[in-house]
Every structure is written in structure tokens, then in C-alpha cells.
Coordinates of C-alpha atoms in Angstrom, one line a residue:
Chain A
E186 CA 12.2 3.1 11.2
V187 CA 8.9 1.9 12.7
V188 CA 8.6 -1.8 12.4
L189 CA 5.1 -3.3 12.2
T190 CA 4.8 -6.9 13.2
Q191 CA 1.7 -8.7 12.2
S192 CA 0.5 -11.9 13.8
P193 CA -0.4 -14.6 13.1
G194 CA 1.3 -15.1 9.8
T195 CA -1.6 -17.3 8.7
L196 CA -5.1 -17.7 10.1
S197 CA -7.1 -20.7 9.1
L198 CA -10.8 -20.2 9.7
S199 CA -14.2 -21.3 8.3
P200 CA -16.8 -19.0 6.7
G201 CA -19.0 -17.5 9.5
E202 CA -16.2 -17.4 12.0
R203 CA -14.5 -14.4 13.5
A204 CA -11.0 -13.3 12.5
S205 CA -8.8 -11.3 14.8
L206 CA -5.6 -9.9 13.2
S207 CA -2.8 -8.2 15.3
C208 CA -0.5 -5.4 14.3
R209 CA 2.2 -4.4 16.8
A210 CA 4.4 -1.3 16.3
S211 CA 8.0 -1.0 17.5
Q212 CA 7.1 2.4 18.9
T213 CA 4.0 4.3 19.9
I214 CA 1.9 5.4 16.9
T215 CA -1.0 7.8 17.1
S216 CA -4.0 5.8 16.1
T217 CA -4.9 8.4 13.4
Y218 CA -1.9 7.1 11.4
I219 CA -2.8 3.4 11.3
V220 CA -4.3 1.9 8.1
W221 CA -5.4 -1.6 7.0
Y222 CA -5.5 -3.1 3.5
Q223 CA -6.9 -6.2 2.0
Q224 CA -5.1 -7.9 -0.9
K225 CA -6.4 -10.7 -3.1
P226 CA -4.2 -12.7 -5.5
G227 CA -3.4 -10.8 -8.7
Q228 CA -4.9 -7.5 -7.3
P229 CA -3.5 -4.4 -5.8
P230 CA -4.2 -3.7 -2.1
R231 CA -7.6 -2.3 -1.2
L232 CA -7.9 0.3 1.6
I233 CA -10.3 -1.0 4.2
I234 CA -9.6 0.9 7.4
Y235 CA -8.1 4.3 8.1
G236 CA -7.5 6.2 11.3
A237 CA -7.3 2.7 13.0
S238 CA -11.0 2.3 13.2
T239 CA -12.9 4.1 10.3
R240 CA -14.1 1.9 7.5
A241 CA -13.2 3.2 4.0
T242 CA -16.0 3.8 1.4
G243 CA -17.9 0.6 0.6
I244 CA -16.4 -1.6 3.3
P245 CA -19.0 -3.7 5.0
D246 CA -19.5 -3.3 8.8
R247 CA -18.3 -6.8 9.6
F248 CA -14.8 -5.2 9.3
S249 CA -13.7 -3.2 12.4
G250 CA -10.4 -1.8 13.6
S251 CA -9.3 -0.9 17.1
G252 CA -6.2 -0.2 19.2
S253 CA -3.9 2.4 20.4
G254 CA -0.3 3.0 21.3
T255 CA 1.6 0.0 19.9
D256 CA -1.2 -2.6 19.5
F257 CA -3.8 -2.5 16.8
T258 CA -6.3 -5.1 15.7
L259 CA -8.4 -5.8 12.7
T260 CA -11.5 -7.8 13.4
I261 CA -13.6 -9.5 10.7
N262 CA -16.9 -10.8 12.1
R263 CA -18.8 -13.6 10.3
L264 CA -16.2 -14.3 7.6
E265 CA -17.6 -14.3 4.1
P266 CA -16.0 -16.3 1.2
E267 CA -14.7 -13.0 -0.3
D268 CA -12.9 -12.1 2.9
F269 CA -10.2 -14.8 2.5
A270 CA -7.2 -12.7 1.5
V271 CA -4.0 -11.2 2.9
Y272 CA -4.3 -8.2 5.2
F273 CA -1.6 -5.6 5.8
C274 CA -1.4 -2.8 8.3
Q275 CA 0.5 0.4 7.6
Q276 CA 1.6 3.4 9.7
Y277 CA 2.5 6.9 8.6
G278 CA 3.3 8.5 11.9
S279 CA 7.0 8.2 11.1
S280 CA 7.7 7.8 7.4
I281 CA 5.6 5.0 6.0
T282 CA 6.0 1.3 6.7
F283 CA 3.9 -1.8 6.2
G284 CA 3.5 -4.9 8.3
G285 CA 4.4 -8.2 6.8
G286 CA 0.8 -9.3 6.4
T287 CA -1.6 -11.9 7.7
R288 CA -3.1 -14.5 5.4
V289 CA -6.6 -15.5 6.2
E290 CA -7.3 -18.8 4.6
I291 CA -10.2 -21.2 4.4
K292 CA -9.9 -24.0 6.9
Chain B
Q195 CA -13.8 7.1 -10.7
V196 CA -10.1 7.7 -10.5
Q197 CA -8.0 5.2 -12.3
L198 CA -4.2 4.8 -12.4
Q199 CA -2.1 2.9 -14.9
E200 CA 1.6 2.1 -14.7
S201 CA 3.7 1.9 -17.8
G202 CA 7.4 1.2 -18.4
P203 CA 9.8 -1.5 -19.3
G204 CA 9.3 -4.9 -17.7
L205 CA 13.0 -5.7 -17.8
V206 CA 15.9 -3.6 -16.6
I207 CA 19.6 -4.4 -16.8
P208 CA 21.5 -4.4 -13.4
S209 CA 23.2 -1.1 -12.6
E210 CA 20.9 0.8 -14.9
T211 CA 17.9 3.0 -14.1
L212 CA 14.3 1.8 -13.7
S213 CA 11.8 4.3 -15.0
L214 CA 8.0 4.0 -14.7
T215 CA 5.1 6.4 -15.4
C216 CA 1.7 6.4 -13.8
I217 CA -1.1 8.0 -15.9
V218 CA -4.1 9.2 -13.8
S219 CA -7.5 9.3 -15.4
G220 CA -11.0 10.2 -14.1
G221 CA -9.5 12.9 -11.8
S222 CA -6.8 15.4 -11.5
V223 CA -3.4 15.0 -9.8
S224 CA -4.0 18.4 -8.2
G225 CA -4.7 18.4 -4.5
Y226 CA -3.3 15.0 -3.7
Y227 CA -0.1 13.1 -2.9
W228 CA 0.7 10.4 -5.4
G229 CA 2.9 7.5 -4.4
W230 CA 4.9 4.5 -5.5
I231 CA 4.9 1.2 -3.6
R232 CA 6.5 -2.1 -4.6
Q233 CA 6.0 -5.7 -3.7
S234 CA 8.5 -8.5 -4.3
P235 CA 6.7 -11.6 -5.7
G236 CA 5.0 -13.4 -2.8
K237 CA 6.3 -10.8 -0.2
G238 CA 5.1 -7.7 1.6
L239 CA 4.7 -4.1 0.6
E240 CA 7.4 -1.5 0.6
W241 CA 6.7 2.2 0.3
I242 CA 9.1 4.0 -2.1
G243 CA 8.0 7.6 -1.9
Y244 CA 5.3 10.1 -2.9
I245 CA 4.9 13.5 -4.4
Y246 CA 2.4 16.3 -4.0
H247 CA 1.0 17.9 -7.2
S248 CA 3.2 21.0 -6.4
G249 CA 6.3 18.8 -6.7
S250 CA 7.1 18.4 -3.0
T251 CA 8.4 14.9 -2.3
D252 CA 9.1 12.4 0.5
Y253 CA 11.0 9.2 0.1
S254 CA 11.7 6.0 2.0
P255 CA 14.9 6.5 3.9
S256 CA 16.2 3.2 2.7
L257 CA 15.8 4.1 -1.0
K258 CA 16.2 7.9 -0.8
S259 CA 19.7 8.0 -2.4
R260 CA 18.4 6.2 -5.5
V261 CA 14.9 7.5 -6.0
T262 CA 13.4 10.4 -7.8
I263 CA 9.7 11.0 -8.2
S264 CA 8.4 13.7 -10.5
V265 CA 5.0 15.0 -11.5
D266 CA 3.7 16.4 -14.8
T267 CA 0.4 18.2 -14.1
S268 CA -0.1 19.1 -17.7
K269 CA -0.2 15.4 -18.6
N270 CA -1.9 14.3 -15.4
Q271 CA 0.8 11.8 -14.6
F272 CA 3.8 11.2 -12.3
S273 CA 6.9 9.2 -12.7
L274 CA 9.5 7.1 -10.8
Q275 CA 13.2 6.7 -11.4
L276 CA 15.2 4.2 -9.4
T277 CA 18.9 4.2 -10.2
S278 CA 21.6 1.6 -9.9
V279 CA 19.2 -1.3 -9.8
T280 CA 20.1 -4.8 -8.6
A281 CA 18.2 -8.1 -8.6
A282 CA 16.8 -7.0 -5.2
D283 CA 14.8 -4.4 -7.0
T284 CA 12.8 -7.0 -8.9
A285 CA 9.2 -6.5 -7.8
F286 CA 5.7 -5.5 -8.7
Y287 CA 5.6 -1.7 -8.8
Y288 CA 2.3 0.0 -7.9
C289 CA 1.3 3.7 -8.2
A290 CA -1.4 4.9 -5.9
R291 CA -3.2 8.0 -4.6
W292 CA -2.8 9.1 -1.0
S293 CA -6.3 9.8 0.5
H294 CA -7.0 13.0 2.4
Y295 CA -8.0 10.7 5.3
G296 CA -4.9 8.6 5.3
G297 CA -3.9 5.5 3.3
F298 CA -3.6 4.8 -0.4
D299 CA -7.2 4.7 -1.6
H300 CA -6.7 4.2 -5.4
W301 CA -4.2 1.9 -6.9
G302 CA -2.9 0.9 -10.3
Q303 CA -3.0 -2.7 -11.2
G304 CA 0.8 -2.9 -10.8
T305 CA 3.6 -3.7 -13.2
L306 CA 6.2 -6.4 -12.8
V307 CA 9.8 -5.1 -13.3
S308 CA 12.5 -7.7 -13.4
V309 CA 16.2 -6.8 -13.0
S310 CA 18.3 -9.2 -15.0
S311 CA 21.1 -9.2 -17.6

């Protein structure tokens, strides 16, 4: 099973700052097969990035994804109040697994 | 806009079978994979499995022995059965559509299933 390790567990930032979230895989994953979701309390996850770097429909350009091999990053530039949430990475190169999530909270 | 709605019992007795149905509206089940994902309260996400409209399935290796996912194209819905449940199966259960580009792009609101006697 491919294990995805997300870090940090919690990121405390102020609106307007930049968030950098890491997702490390236990084995090499083709970047095509990396996805990111945002989840807010009481809501299902929302697809924000697919193919490691392509924004899903309606996702603002302050969200960007990058990475290759075993290391992938979600970057949120100029945090808006609505961006404070939990973010999960997911891979589907070998079965489907999710990372444990990173909580982005208001400092 | 595609919408998904989970339905089923909110309480299941240990050792019995958890059964949920996901009704799809605003679009057809044809041409897509449809999946089940669960989330223990306050925890991360766990993929359970998915099914293509033709009936082809793929399941999580850790749950494969207990899971069956089926689809009814005439009713535009798909279903989950999880046998021999324990308290560890208590979770929010989500149904979702797998995008052609990768990832689950449409989700139901989720339903909490508790396993308890």
C-alpha cells in the first residue's frame, strides 16, 4: 500500500500569508495520479487539484500544486478567510490512498 | 449539476451488514466510476471501492473481503454492502463520482453510520 504522509499536521497562518503543504509518498507516484482536496467542517471534501498541478473547475489561481516522484506540494498564495480548512492529498497510482491531512488554521 | 445523496440506516448492530445506497441526480451513472469513501469522526479519509457503470469493480485491499458495491443503471444509483461490521466501521460514509481527469469531483453530503448494540 502506498502511504502518503502529510506535513505539517497543522499550519497556523494569518490571512494574506502563503501556505505550503507537503505530501510525501512511500514510493514513486506518477504525478498524473496525485490529487488534492479541501474539506471544511460538516462538508464533504472538494476536489481542488488533479494531475498534481491542474486546478479543478472554479478553483482560484492562488491555489497551485507541484512535485514529482515522492514529494508533492500544495501552495496557497495570499490566504483568504475561506481557505482555512483541512487539506488532503490522494494517490491513485497504486490502488487509492489518502494522506492524513493538514489543517490550515487562523493564527 | 450532478448531485449525490446517500441513504441507509444510521445504526448497525455489530457482526451484521451495513447497506447504503447513493442516488445520482442531474446526470447519468453511465460513463463514470462511482465510489464510496469513509471518514471516522475527526479522522482522515479511507477509500472503500468503486464501480463502473458496466459493473466492473475495484476495492480497497484492506476491505475487499467484506465489501460489495453494485450499480443499478435503471434507477441511476449504486450501493455499498459491508459485512461483519465492528465498532471500527463507525464513520461518515460518502458516495462520490470519479472524474475523467482523476479524483472524486462530486460528493454526497455523507451519512453517519454507527456500529453499536
